[in-house]
Structures are given as C-alpha cells and as structure tokens.
JSON list of C-alpha atoms in Angstrom, two decimals:
[
{"chain": "A", "resi": 1, "resn": "UNK", "atom": "CA", "xyz": [35.96, -10.11, -30.71]},
{"chain": "A", "resi": 2, "resn": "UNK", "atom": "CA", "xyz": [38.96, -12.24, -31.51]},
{"chain": "A", "resi": 3, "resn": "UNK", "atom": "CA", "xyz": [41.83, -14.36, -29.48]},
{"chain": "A", "resi": 4, "resn": "UNK", "atom": "CA", "xyz": [44.61, -11.53, -31.03]},
{"chain": "A", "resi": 5, "resn": "UNK", "atom": "CA", "xyz": [43.23, -8.33, -29.13]},
{"chain": "A", "resi": 6, "resn": "UNK", "atom": "CA", "xyz": [43.25, -10.11, -25.88]},
{"chain": "A", "resi": 7, "resn": "UNK", "atom": "CA", "xyz": [46.29, -11.15, -27.11]},
{"chain": "A", "resi": 8, "resn": "UNK", "atom": "CA", "xyz": [47.41, -7.57, -28.36]},
{"chain": "A", "resi": 9, "resn": "UNK", "atom": "CA", "xyz": [46.42, -6.01, -25.08]},
{"chain": "A", "resi": 10, "resn": "UNK", "atom": "CA", "xyz": [49.32, -7.75, -23.03]},
{"chain": "A", "resi": 11, "resn": "UNK", "atom": "CA", "xyz": [52.09, -6.84, -24.82]},
{"chain": "A", "resi": 12, "resn": "UNK", "atom": "CA", "xyz": [53.51, -3.23, -24.52]},
{"chain": "A", "resi": 13, "resn": "UNK", "atom": "CA", "xyz": [52.60, -2.38, -21.16]},
{"chain": "A", "resi": 14, "resn": "UNK", "atom": "CA", "xyz": [54.57, -0.42, -19.18]},
{"chain": "A", "resi": 15, "resn": "UNK", "atom": "CA", "xyz": [56.38, -0.97, -15.72]},
{"chain": "A", "resi": 16, "resn": "UNK", "atom": "CA", "xyz": [53.92, -0.23, -12.89]},
{"chain": "A", "resi": 17, "resn": "UNK", "atom": "CA", "xyz": [50.15, -0.41, -16.05]},
{"chain": "A", "resi": 18, "resn": "UNK", "atom": "CA", "xyz": [49.63, -3.77, -15.91]},
{"chain": "A", "resi": 19, "resn": "UNK", "atom": "CA", "xyz": [46.68, -5.37, -17.64]},
{"chain": "A", "resi": 20, "resn": "UNK", "atom": "CA", "xyz": [43.52, -5.52, -14.70]},
{"chain": "A", "resi": 21, "resn": "UNK", "atom": "CA", "xyz": [41.32, -8.33, -16.00]},
{"chain": "A", "resi": 22, "resn": "UNK", "atom": "CA", "xyz": [38.23, -8.24, -13.38]},
{"chain": "A", "resi": 23, "resn": "UNK", "atom": "CA", "xyz": [36.21, -11.99, -12.85]},
{"chain": "A", "resi": 24, "resn": "UNK", "atom": "CA", "xyz": [32.67, -11.67, -13.61]},
{"chain": "A", "resi": 25, "resn": "UNK", "atom": "CA", "xyz": [30.38, -14.88, -12.48]},
{"chain": "A", "resi": 26, "resn": "UNK", "atom": "CA", "xyz": [28.03, -13.89, -13.35]},
{"chain": "A", "resi": 27, "resn": "UNK", "atom": "CA", "xyz": [26.41, -12.03, -16.32]},
{"chain": "A", "resi": 28, "resn": "UNK", "atom": "CA", "xyz": [25.27, -9.25, -13.77]},
{"chain": "A", "resi": 29, "resn": "UNK", "atom": "CA", "xyz": [28.79, -8.26, -12.74]},
{"chain": "A", "resi": 30, "resn": "UNK", "atom": "CA", "xyz": [29.80, -8.92, -16.48]},
{"chain": "A", "resi": 31, "resn": "UNK", "atom": "CA", "xyz": [27.58, -5.90, -17.04]},
{"chain": "A", "resi": 32, "resn": "UNK", "atom": "CA", "xyz": [28.94, -3.70, -13.90]},
{"chain": "A", "resi": 33, "resn": "UNK", "atom": "CA", "xyz": [32.50, -4.32, -14.49]},
{"chain": "A", "resi": 34, "resn": "UNK", "atom": "CA", "xyz": [32.49, -3.60, -18.21]},
{"chain": "A", "resi": 35, "resn": "UNK", "atom": "CA", "xyz": [30.21, -0.57, -17.33]},
{"chain": "A", "resi": 36, "resn": "UNK", "atom": "CA", "xyz": [33.16, 0.66, -15.57]},
{"chain": "A", "resi": 37, "resn": "UNK", "atom": "CA", "xyz": [35.52, 0.25, -18.63]},
{"chain": "A", "resi": 38, "resn": "UNK", "atom": "CA", "xyz": [37.57, -2.86, -17.95]},
{"chain": "A", "resi": 39, "resn": "UNK", "atom": "CA", "xyz": [38.53, -3.62, -21.84]},
{"chain": "A", "resi": 40, "resn": "UNK", "atom": "CA", "xyz": [38.68, -7.14, -20.78]},
{"chain": "A", "resi": 41, "resn": "UNK", "atom": "CA", "xyz": [37.20, -10.09, -18.56]},
{"chain": "A", "resi": 42, "resn": "UNK", "atom": "CA", "xyz": [38.76, -13.47, -17.07]},
{"chain": "A", "resi": 43, "resn": "UNK", "atom": "CA", "xyz": [35.91, -15.57, -15.17]},
{"chain": "A", "resi": 44, "resn": "UNK", "atom": "CA", "xyz": [37.02, -17.31, -12.36]},
{"chain": "A", "resi": 45, "resn": "UNK", "atom": "CA", "xyz": [35.82, -21.22, -11.38]},
{"chain": "A", "resi": 46, "resn": "UNK", "atom": "CA", "xyz": [34.79, -20.92, -7.82]},
{"chain": "A", "resi": 47, "resn": "UNK", "atom": "CA", "xyz": [32.81, -17.28, -8.51]},
{"chain": "A", "resi": 48, "resn": "UNK", "atom": "CA", "xyz": [31.34, -19.27, -11.05]},
{"chain": "A", "resi": 49, "resn": "UNK", "atom": "CA", "xyz": [30.93, -22.51, -9.00]},
{"chain": "A", "resi": 50, "resn": "UNK", "atom": "CA", "xyz": [29.95, -20.19, -6.19]},
{"chain": "A", "resi": 51, "resn": "UNK", "atom": "CA", "xyz": [27.08, -19.11, -8.03]},
{"chain": "A", "resi": 52, "resn": "UNK", "atom": "CA", "xyz": [25.80, -22.10, -9.60]},
{"chain": "A", "resi": 53, "resn": "UNK", "atom": "CA", "xyz": [25.54, -23.57, -5.80]},
{"chain": "A", "resi": 54, "resn": "UNK", "atom": "CA", "xyz": [28.50, -25.80, -5.83]},
{"chain": "A", "resi": 55, "resn": "UNK", "atom": "CA", "xyz": [31.84, -26.09, -3.66]},
{"chain": "A", "resi": 56, "resn": "UNK", "atom": "CA", "xyz": [35.28, -25.13, -6.13]},
{"chain": "A", "resi": 57, "resn": "UNK", "atom": "CA", "xyz": [36.32, -27.47, -8.17]},
{"chain": "A", "resi": 58, "resn": "UNK", "atom": "CA", "xyz": [33.09, -29.00, -8.56]},
{"chain": "A", "resi": 59, "resn": "UNK", "atom": "CA", "xyz": [30.75, -27.74, -11.29]},
{"chain": "A", "resi": 60, "resn": "UNK", "atom": "CA", "xyz": [30.30, -30.29, -13.94]},
{"chain": "A", "resi": 61, "resn": "UNK", "atom": "CA", "xyz": [31.89, -29.06, -17.41]},
{"chain": "A", "resi": 62, "resn": "UNK", "atom": "CA", "xyz": [28.21, -28.56, -19.25]},
{"chain": "A", "resi": 63, "resn": "UNK", "atom": "CA", "xyz": [28.17, -26.28, -16.79]},
{"chain": "A", "resi": 64, "resn": "UNK", "atom": "CA", "xyz": [30.42, -24.26, -16.54]},
{"chain": "A", "resi": 65, "resn": "UNK", "atom": "CA", "xyz": [30.81, -23.56, -20.19]},
{"chain": "A", "resi": 66, "resn": "UNK", "atom": "CA", "xyz": [27.53, -22.29, -20.49]},
{"chain": "A", "resi": 67, "resn": "UNK", "atom": "CA", "xyz": [27.86, -19.83, -17.61]},
{"chain": "A", "resi": 68, "resn": "UNK", "atom": "CA", "xyz": [30.93, -18.65, -19.48]},
{"chain": "A", "resi": 69, "resn": "UNK", "atom": "CA", "xyz": [28.41, -18.56, -22.52]},
{"chain": "A", "resi": 70, "resn": "UNK", "atom": "CA", "xyz": [25.94, -16.26, -20.29]},
{"chain": "A", "resi": 71, "resn": "UNK", "atom": "CA", "xyz": [29.14, -13.64, -19.55]},
{"chain": "A", "resi": 72, "resn": "UNK", "atom": "CA", "xyz": [30.05, -13.96, -23.16]},
{"chain": "A", "resi": 73, "resn": "UNK", "atom": "CA", "xyz": [26.28, -12.97, -24.51]},
{"chain": "A", "resi": 74, "resn": "UNK", "atom": "CA", "xyz": [26.17, -10.83, -21.70]},
{"chain": "A", "resi": 75, "resn": "UNK", "atom": "CA", "xyz": [28.96, -8.05, -22.50]},
{"chain": "A", "resi": 76, "resn": "UNK", "atom": "CA", "xyz": [29.44, -6.05, -26.13]},
{"chain": "A", "resi": 77, "resn": "UNK", "atom": "CA", "xyz": [31.23, -7.94, -28.70]},
{"chain": "A", "resi": 78, "resn": "UNK", "atom": "CA", "xyz": [34.03, -6.00, -28.19]},
{"chain": "A", "resi": 79, "resn": "UNK", "atom": "CA", "xyz": [34.96, -7.07, -24.84]},
{"chain": "A", "resi": 80, "resn": "UNK", "atom": "CA", "xyz": [37.44, -10.14, -24.62]},
{"chain": "A", "resi": 81, "resn": "UNK", "atom": "CA", "xyz": [36.16, -12.95, -22.42]},
{"chain": "A", "resi": 82, "resn": "UNK", "atom": "CA", "xyz": [38.57, -15.50, -21.20]},
{"chain": "A", "resi": 83, "resn": "UNK", "atom": "CA", "xyz": [37.02, -18.81, -18.86]},
{"chain": "A", "resi": 84, "resn": "UNK", "atom": "CA", "xyz": [38.74, -20.24, -15.89]},
{"chain": "A", "resi": 85, "resn": "UNK", "atom": "CA", "xyz": [38.57, -24.34, -17.16]},
{"chain": "A", "resi": 86, "resn": "UNK", "atom": "CA", "xyz": [40.20, -25.30, -14.63]},
{"chain": "A", "resi": 87, "resn": "UNK", "atom": "CA", "xyz": [42.82, -28.64, -15.44]},
{"chain": "A", "resi": 88, "resn": "UNK", "atom": "CA", "xyz": [40.38, -28.97, -18.67]},
{"chain": "A", "resi": 89, "resn": "UNK", "atom": "CA", "xyz": [37.52, -31.40, -17.10]},
{"chain": "A", "resi": 90, "resn": "UNK", "atom": "CA", "xyz": [38.91, -34.46, -19.19]},
{"chain": "A", "resi": 91, "resn": "UNK", "atom": "CA", "xyz": [37.84, -33.14, -22.10]},
{"chain": "A", "resi": 92, "resn": "UNK", "atom": "CA", "xyz": [40.04, -33.87, -24.58]},
{"chain": "A", "resi": 93, "resn": "UNK", "atom": "CA", "xyz": [41.79, -31.26, -26.66]},
{"chain": "A", "resi": 94, "resn": "UNK", "atom": "CA", "xyz": [39.86, -31.39, -29.61]},
{"chain": "A", "resi": 95, "resn": "UNK", "atom": "CA", "xyz": [36.70, -30.63, -28.05]},
{"chain": "A", "resi": 96, "resn": "UNK", "atom": "CA", "xyz": [37.99, -28.88, -25.27]},
{"chain": "A", "resi": 97, "resn": "UNK", "atom": "CA", "xyz": [39.09, -26.06, -27.61]},
{"chain": "A", "resi": 98, "resn": "UNK", "atom": "CA", "xyz": [35.64, -26.26, -29.47]},
{"chain": "A", "resi": 99, "resn": "UNK", "atom": "CA", "xyz": [33.63, -25.74, -26.85]},
{"chain": "A", "resi": 100, "resn": "UNK", "atom": "CA", "xyz": [35.24, -22.91, -25.66]},
{"chain": "A", "resi": 101, "resn": "UNK", "atom": "CA", "xyz": [34.79, -21.60, -29.08]},
{"chain": "A", "resi": 102, "resn": "UNK", "atom": "CA", "xyz": [31.57, -22.46, -28.68]},
{"chain": "A", "resi": 103, "resn": "UNK", "atom": "CA", "xyz": [30.78, -20.11, -25.86]},
{"chain": "A", "resi": 104, "resn": "UNK", "atom": "CA", "xyz": [32.77, -17.69, -27.27]},
{"chain": "A", "resi": 105, "resn": "UNK", "atom": "CA", "xyz": [35.36, -17.56, -25.24]},
{"chain": "A", "resi": 106, "resn": "UNK", "atom": "CA", "xyz": [38.87, -16.32, -26.44]},
{"chain": "A", "resi": 107, "resn": "UNK", "atom": "CA", "xyz": [41.06, -17.92, -23.89]},
{"chain": "A", "resi": 108, "resn": "UNK", "atom": "CA", "xyz": [41.38, -19.70, -20.95]},
{"chain": "A", "resi": 109, "resn": "UNK", "atom": "CA", "xyz": [43.23, -20.94, -17.76]},
{"chain": "A", "resi": 110, "resn": "UNK", "atom": "CA", "xyz": [44.33, -24.97, -17.92]},
{"chain": "A", "resi": 111, "resn": "UNK", "atom": "CA", "xyz": [45.70, -25.48, -14.26]},
{"chain": "A", "resi": 112, "resn": "UNK", "atom": "CA", "xyz": [48.33, -28.13, -13.80]},
{"chain": "A", "resi": 113, "resn": "UNK", "atom": "CA", "xyz": [47.08, -29.76, -10.90]},
{"chain": "A", "resi": 114, "resn": "UNK", "atom": "CA", "xyz": [44.19, -32.24, -10.52]},
{"chain": "A", "resi": 115, "resn": "UNK", "atom": "CA", "xyz": [42.21, -33.35, -7.43]},
{"chain": "A", "resi": 116, "resn": "UNK", "atom": "CA", "xyz": [45.57, -31.43, -5.29]},
{"chain": "A", "resi": 117, "resn": "UNK", "atom": "CA", "xyz": [48.45, -33.17, -6.65]},
{"chain": "A", "resi": 118, "resn": "UNK", "atom": "CA", "xyz": [50.48, -30.97, -9.35]},
{"chain": "A", "resi": 119, "resn": "UNK", "atom": "CA", "xyz": [50.27, -32.38, -12.62]},
{"chain": "A", "resi": 120, "resn": "UNK", "atom": "CA", "xyz": [53.88, -33.82, -14.50]},
{"chain": "A", "resi": 121, "resn": "UNK", "atom": "CA", "xyz": [55.09, -30.65, -15.96]},
{"chain": "A", "resi": 122, "resn": "UNK", "atom": "CA", "xyz": [56.46, -32.71, -19.02]},
{"chain": "A", "resi": 123, "resn": "UNK", "atom": "CA", "xyz": [53.42, -34.26, -20.03]},
{"chain": "A", "resi": 124, "resn": "UNK", "atom": "CA", "xyz": [50.53, -30.56, -18.84]},
{"chain": "A", "resi": 125, "resn": "UNK", "atom": "CA", "xyz": [52.92, -29.28, -21.25]},
{"chain": "A", "resi": 126, "resn": "UNK", "atom": "CA", "xyz": [52.44, -32.08, -24.26]},
{"chain": "A", "resi": 127, "resn": "UNK", "atom": "CA", "xyz": [49.00, -30.98, -23.29]},
{"chain": "A", "resi": 128, "resn": "UNK", "atom": "CA", "xyz": [49.19, -27.34, -23.79]},
{"chain": "A", "resi": 129, "resn": "UNK", "atom": "CA", "xyz": [50.99, -28.08, -27.56]},
{"chain": "A", "resi": 130, "resn": "UNK", "atom": "CA", "xyz": [47.75, -30.10, -28.38]},
{"chain": "A", "resi": 131, "resn": "UNK", "atom": "CA", "xyz": [45.65, -27.44, -27.71]},
{"chain": "A", "resi": 132, "resn": "UNK", "atom": "CA", "xyz": [47.01, -25.12, -28.90]},
{"chain": "A", "resi": 133, "resn": "UNK", "atom": "CA", "xyz": [48.07, -26.98, -32.60]},
{"chain": "A", "resi": 134, "resn": "UNK", "atom": "CA", "xyz": [44.07, -27.41, -32.44]},
{"chain": "A", "resi": 135, "resn": "UNK", "atom": "CA", "xyz": [43.47, -23.83, -31.49]},
{"chain": "A", "resi": 136, "resn": "UNK", "atom": "CA", "xyz": [45.81, -21.94, -33.31]},
{"chain": "A", "resi": 137, "resn": "UNK", "atom": "CA", "xyz": [45.66, -19.00, -32.41]},
{"chain": "A", "resi": 138, "resn": "UNK", "atom": "CA", "xyz": [41.90, -18.50, -31.59]},
{"chain": "A", "resi": 139, "resn": "UNK", "atom": "CA", "xyz": [42.31, -18.99, -28.18]},
{"chain": "A", "resi": 140, "resn": "UNK", "atom": "CA", "xyz": [44.74, -16.98, -25.23]},
{"chain": "A", "resi": 141, "resn": "UNK", "atom": "CA", "xyz": [46.31, -19.67, -23.72]},
{"chain": "A", "resi": 142, "resn": "UNK", "atom": "CA", "xyz": [46.88, -18.80, -19.46]},
{"chain": "A", "resi": 143, "resn": "UNK", "atom": "CA", "xyz": [48.66, -21.46, -19.12]},
{"chain": "A", "resi": 144, "resn": "UNK", "atom": "CA", "xyz": [48.23, -21.53, -14.55]},
{"chain": "A", "resi": 145, "resn": "UNK", "atom": "CA", "xyz": [51.88, -22.75, -12.46]},
{"chain": "A", "resi": 146, "resn": "UNK", "atom": "CA", "xyz": [50.64, -24.79, -8.79]},
{"chain": "A", "resi": 147, "resn": "UNK", "atom": "CA", "xyz": [53.46, -24.82, -7.19]},
{"chain": "A", "resi": 148, "resn": "UNK", "atom": "CA", "xyz": [53.17, -22.47, -5.29]},
{"chain": "A", "resi": 149, "resn": "UNK", "atom": "CA", "xyz": [49.32, -23.79, -3.84]},
{"chain": "A", "resi": 150, "resn": "UNK", "atom": "CA", "xyz": [50.28, -27.64, -3.96]},
{"chain": "A", "resi": 151, "resn": "UNK", "atom": "CA", "xyz": [54.03, -27.48, -3.35]},
{"chain": "A", "resi": 152, "resn": "UNK", "atom": "CA", "xyz": [56.65, -29.51, -4.41]},
{"chain": "A", "resi": 153, "resn": "UNK", "atom": "CA", "xyz": [58.50, -32.13, -3.57]},
{"chain": "A", "resi": 154, "resn": "UNK", "atom": "CA", "xyz": [61.16, -31.93, -0.16]},
{"chain": "A", "resi": 155, "resn": "UNK", "atom": "CA", "xyz": [64.57, -30.24, -1.18]},
{"chain": "A", "resi": 156, "resn": "UNK", "atom": "CA", "xyz": [63.26, -28.82, -4.60]},
{"chain": "A", "resi": 157, "resn": "UNK", "atom": "CA", "xyz": [63.05, -24.97, -4.64]},
{"chain": "A", "resi": 158, "resn": "UNK", "atom": "CA", "xyz": [59.98, -23.09, -5.41]},
{"chain": "A", "resi": 159, "resn": "UNK", "atom": "CA", "xyz": [61.27, -20.66, -7.26]},
{"chain": "A", "resi": 160, "resn": "UNK", "atom": "CA", "xyz": [63.47, -23.09, -9.82]},
{"chain": "A", "resi": 161, "resn": "UNK", "atom": "CA", "xyz": [60.14, -25.48, -10.02]},
{"chain": "A", "resi": 162, "resn": "UNK", "atom": "CA", "xyz": [57.84, -22.43, -10.90]},
{"chain": "A", "resi": 163, "resn": "UNK", "atom": "CA", "xyz": [60.78, -21.48, -13.85]},
{"chain": "A", "resi": 164, "resn": "UNK", "atom": "CA", "xyz": [60.90, -24.71, -15.00]},
{"chain": "A", "resi": 165, "resn": "UNK", "atom": "CA", "xyz": [57.16, -25.69, -15.92]},
{"chain": "A", "resi": 166, "resn": "UNK", "atom": "CA", "xyz": [57.10, -21.69, -17.37]},
{"chain": "A", "resi": 167, "resn": "UNK", "atom": "CA", "xyz": [59.64, -22.43, -19.92]},
{"chain": "A", "resi": 168, "resn": "UNK", "atom": "CA", "xyz": [57.93, -26.33, -20.31]},
{"chain": "A", "resi": 169, "resn": "UNK", "atom": "CA", "xyz": [54.55, -24.20, -21.70]},
{"chain": "A", "resi": 170, "resn": "UNK", "atom": "CA", "xyz": [55.37, -21.24, -23.50]},
{"chain": "A", "resi": 171, "resn": "UNK", "atom": "CA", "xyz": [57.85, -23.89, -25.34]},
{"chain": "A", "resi": 172, "resn": "UNK", "atom": "CA", "xyz": [54.52, -25.99, -25.89]},
{"chain": "A", "resi": 173, "resn": "UNK", "atom": "CA", "xyz": [52.60, -22.26, -27.01]},
{"chain": "A", "resi": 174, "resn": "UNK", "atom": "CA", "xyz": [51.23, -21.19, -23.98]},
{"chain": "A", "resi": 175, "resn": "UNK", "atom": "CA", "xyz": [50.29, -16.94, -24.10]},
{"chain": "A", "resi": 176, "resn": "UNK", "atom": "CA", "xyz": [50.88, -16.03, -20.44]},
{"chain": "A", "resi": 177, "resn": "UNK", "atom": "CA", "xyz": [51.98, -18.19, -17.56]},
{"chain": "A", "resi": 178, "resn": "UNK", "atom": "CA", "xyz": [50.10, -17.95, -14.13]},
{"chain": "A", "resi": 179, "resn": "UNK", "atom": "CA", "xyz": [51.98, -18.68, -10.56]},
{"chain": "A", "resi": 180, "resn": "UNK", "atom": "CA", "xyz": [48.74, -18.29, -9.03]},
{"chain": "A", "resi": 181, "resn": "UNK", "atom": "CA", "xyz": [49.55, -17.73, -4.94]},
{"chain": "A", "resi": 182, "resn": "UNK", "atom": "CA", "xyz": [53.23, -16.61, -6.24]},
{"chain": "A", "resi": 183, "resn": "UNK", "atom": "CA", "xyz": [54.61, -14.87, -2.92]},
{"chain": "A", "resi": 184, "resn": "UNK", "atom": "CA", "xyz": [55.00, -10.69, -4.25]},
{"chain": "A", "resi": 185, "resn": "UNK", "atom": "CA", "xyz": [58.41, -10.92, -3.79]},
{"chain": "A", "resi": 186, "resn": "UNK", "atom": "CA", "xyz": [59.09, -13.57, -6.32]},
{"chain": "A", "resi": 187, "resn": "UNK", "atom": "CA", "xyz": [57.46, -12.11, -9.07]},
{"chain": "A", "resi": 188, "resn": "UNK", "atom": "CA", "xyz": [60.67, -9.54, -10.42]},
{"chain": "A", "resi": 189, "resn": "UNK", "atom": "CA", "xyz": [62.90, -13.35, -10.59]},
{"chain": "A", "resi": 190, "resn": "UNK", "atom": "CA", "xyz": [59.94, -14.77, -12.47]},
{"chain": "A", "resi": 191, "resn": "UNK", "atom": "CA", "xyz": [59.47, -11.79, -15.14]},
{"chain": "A", "resi": 192, "resn": "UNK", "atom": "CA", "xyz": [63.09, -11.99, -15.32]},
{"chain": "A", "resi": 193, "resn": "UNK", "atom": "CA", "xyz": [62.99, -15.73, -16.57]},
{"chain": "A", "resi": 194, "resn": "UNK", "atom": "CA", "xyz": [59.79, -16.24, -18.55]},
{"chain": "A", "resi": 195, "resn": "UNK", "atom": "CA", "xyz": [60.15, -15.10, -21.44]},
{"chain": "A", "resi": 196, "resn": "UNK", "atom": "CA", "xyz": [55.70, -14.27, -21.57]},
{"chain": "A", "resi": 197, "resn": "UNK", "atom": "CA", "xyz": [53.40, -12.16, -20.15]},
{"chain": "A", "resi": 198, "resn": "UNK", "atom": "CA", "xyz": [52.91, -13.21, -16.10]},
{"chain": "A", "resi": 199, "resn": "UNK", "atom": "CA", "xyz": [49.40, -13.23, -14.36]},
{"chain": "A", "resi": 200, "resn": "UNK", "atom": "CA", "xyz": [49.72, -12.22, -11.28]},
{"chain": "A", "resi": 201, "resn": "UNK", "atom": "CA", "xyz": [46.95, -13.15, -8.55]},
{"chain": "A", "resi": 202, "resn": "UNK", "atom": "CA", "xyz": [45.93, -9.71, -6.43]},
{"chain": "A", "resi": 203, "resn": "UNK", "atom": "CA", "xyz": [44.36, -10.70, -3.09]},
{"chain": "A", "resi": 204, "resn": "UNK", "atom": "CA", "xyz": [42.72, -8.45, -0.70]},
{"chain": "A", "resi": 205, "resn": "UNK", "atom": "CA", "xyz": [46.06, -8.10, 2.04]},
{"chain": "A", "resi": 206, "resn": "UNK", "atom": "CA", "xyz": [48.40, -7.90, -0.94]},
{"chain": "A", "resi": 207, "resn": "UNK", "atom": "CA", "xyz": [50.19, -5.25, -3.45]},
{"chain": "A", "resi": 208, "resn": "UNK", "atom": "CA", "xyz": [47.61, -3.27, -5.55]},
{"chain": "A", "resi": 209, "resn": "UNK", "atom": "CA", "xyz": [47.68, -3.84, -9.25]},
{"chain": "A", "resi": 210, "resn": "UNK", "atom": "CA", "xyz": [49.68, -1.52, -10.31]},
{"chain": "A", "resi": 211, "resn": "UNK", "atom": "CA", "xyz": [52.41, -2.28, -7.61]},
{"chain": "A", "resi": 212, "resn": "UNK", "atom": "CA", "xyz": [52.09, -5.96, -9.14]},
{"chain": "A", "resi": 213, "resn": "UNK", "atom": "CA", "xyz": [52.78, -4.43, -12.07]},
{"chain": "A", "resi": 214, "resn": "UNK", "atom": "CA", "xyz": [56.52, -3.00, -10.78]},
{"chain": "A", "resi": 215, "resn": "UNK", "atom": "CA", "xyz": [57.05, -6.13, -10.06]},
{"chain": "A", "resi": 216, "resn": "UNK", "atom": "CA", "xyz": [56.82, -7.39, -13.06]},
{"chain": "A", "resi": 217, "resn": "UNK", "atom": "CA", "xyz": [53.71, -8.64, -13.11]},
{"chain": "A", "resi": 218, "resn": "UNK", "atom": "CA", "xyz": [52.42, -8.11, -17.12]},
{"chain": "A", "resi": 219, "resn": "UNK", "atom": "CA", "xyz": [47.93, -9.37, -15.92]},
{"chain": "A", "resi": 220, "resn": "UNK", "atom": "CA", "xyz": [46.37, -9.12, -13.01]},
{"chain": "A", "resi": 221, "resn": "UNK", "atom": "CA", "xyz": [43.36, -11.16, -11.77]},
{"chain": "A", "resi": 222, "resn": "UNK", "atom": "CA", "xyz": [41.80, -11.72, -8.95]},
{"chain": "A", "resi": 223, "resn": "UNK", "atom": "CA", "xyz": [39.95, -15.26, -9.34]},
{"chain": "A", "resi": 224, "resn": "UNK", "atom": "CA", "xyz": [37.09, -15.50, -6.89]},
{"chain": "A", "resi": 225, "resn": "UNK", "atom": "CA", "xyz": [38.03, -12.19, -4.67]},
{"chain": "A", "resi": 226, "resn": "UNK", "atom": "CA", "xyz": [35.25, -10.31, -6.59]},
{"chain": "A", "resi": 227, "resn": "UNK", "atom": "CA", "xyz": [32.40, -12.25, -5.74]},
{"chain": "A", "resi": 228, "resn": "UNK", "atom": "CA", "xyz": [33.38, -13.36, -1.70]},
{"chain": "A", "resi": 229, "resn": "UNK", "atom": "CA", "xyz": [33.90, -9.46, -1.57]},
{"chain": "A", "resi": 230, "resn": "UNK", "atom": "CA", "xyz": [30.44, -8.36, -3.02]},
{"chain": "A", "resi": 231, "resn": "UNK", "atom": "CA", "xyz": [28.17, -11.81, -1.25]},
{"chain": "A", "resi": 232, "resn": "UNK", "atom": "CA", "xyz": [30.47, -10.21, 1.92]},
{"chain": "A", "resi": 233, "resn": "UNK", "atom": "CA", "xyz": [28.18, -6.78, 1.21]},
{"chain": "A", "resi": 234, "resn": "UNK", "atom": "CA", "xyz": [25.33, -8.58, 0.30]},
{"chain": "A", "resi": 235, "resn": "UNK", "atom": "CA", "xyz": [25.66, -10.14, 3.64]},
{"chain": "A", "resi": 236, "resn": "UNK", "atom": "CA", "xyz": [25.79, -6.43, 5.69]},
{"chain": "A", "resi": 237, "resn": "UNK", "atom": "CA", "xyz": [22.82, -5.37, 3.54]},
{"chain": "A", "resi": 238, "resn": "UNK", "atom": "CA", "xyz": [21.02, -8.64, 5.11]},
{"chain": "A", "resi": 239, "resn": "UNK", "atom": "CA", "xyz": [22.23, -8.13, 8.70]},
{"chain": "A", "resi": 240, "resn": "UNK", "atom": "CA", "xyz": [21.41, -4.49, 8.47]},
{"chain": "A", "resi": 241, "resn": "UNK", "atom": "CA", "xyz": [17.66, -5.23, 6.93]},
{"chain": "A", "resi": 242, "resn": "UNK", "atom": "CA", "xyz": [16.77, -7.96, 9.86]},
{"chain": "A", "resi": 243, "resn": "UNK", "atom": "CA", "xyz": [17.90, -5.30, 12.26]},
{"chain": "A", "resi": 244, "resn": "UNK", "atom": "CA", "xyz": [16.22, -2.02, 11.15]}
]
C-alpha cells in the first residue's frame, strides 16, 4: 500500500461523510477493524503504550515501531496504516522516515509539543519540511496541533494560534492538520482557514463522526478511545466472571 492511496481517501469527501479512521492497538484489534470494513487505520500511541505495559508517552521508540510493524503485517496490503509517533522520539528526520517505512506505515502523526509544552511553531514547521523532503510522497504527514491540550500564552487567542500553526505546517508540506481536542464549535472556522484536510478527535461525550464532518472535519480519529472502551468491556466481563 502506498501513501497516495491514503492521501486520496482524504479528498473529495462530501460534508457529513468524513473519513473515519479507527485506531488499533495490536494485531488482533487491527484485524477486527479491517473485518468491519474500515479502509484505513491509524495507530494511537497511548493505546499502543497501554497494550505494551507503558504509560502514555513513555514507550521506547523501538517498541513502538515494532508494534506498528505487527499491526501492518496483520492486515491486508490494501489497507493503509498510519502511525502515531508522538513528537518523533528525538530521531533525525531521515531515521524517523526510514523507521516508519521499514515498519510498513504509509502515514504518521507528529505532534508539536514535548514534555507537556508547545514547541516553537516555526521550528516545528522546519522539522516537518525536513520530514517531507526525506519522505517525498511516501508518507502522509498528519501535523498535530496541541494548542487545545497544552494551552497558549496569556492573551493569545487559541483559535488564531491554532490557525497560525496549521498554516505554517501546511506550507511545510503537511498533508493534514490535527488540532486535537479542538471544541466542535471551532471546527467550521478552522476548516475555512486551513487549506488542507482537518482531523478531528471523536470523543464518547462529543458529536458523532458524521456531525464532526458536517462541522468541517475531513478525517475522524479516536485516540486511545477504542482501546479504553475495549478494556472497560473486558473489566465488565471479568467482574461478571467473579460473581458468576
């Protein structure tokens, strides 16, 4: 599978018909999601971390890339897999791209914060440009914008700062922007201002994917939400077994 297939899935979508990309955390969950008919998958770093016994943000790079490779091997070659690689594990762009491609991923998330703090937007744009230069068209790059989870400086408008960062990242070669945790009411303005597909996070207490699409989202992901729901279901089963 090539990144061009994943890229094409993001374009020419009607409002209300976003690309829904669920997040498998291991090979078994990936097979279930493909059997359900989803055309693409996007691994969540927090969900993978939990499956490997790590806290979110503390998975060693080698373990994360190995987990992504197992997921890629578990699904048909016709299903593109994108990998959440957090802020890139401190790897130089060339090594980062090589390890993604070696794992079989055709896309990635790269976030613009580290250790809970927003990175300088222009430096992040430069890094994205380096990743794009190394990867060419071989990777679909989803640039995560963390303004709504990390906060912005006092006196700064979160929406305006999100748009500023998103425009820098698109100019640097990002295929998609992901303002994670952006409030649903902000999506129309973000979609109107940013000339690239917009990724929205679906949450259990928020609008359904179709509604997020109507508000301007092109792509819907779930973070570790599916893994957490699966673990909650397992916990309920386990409790039932103890009392049976």
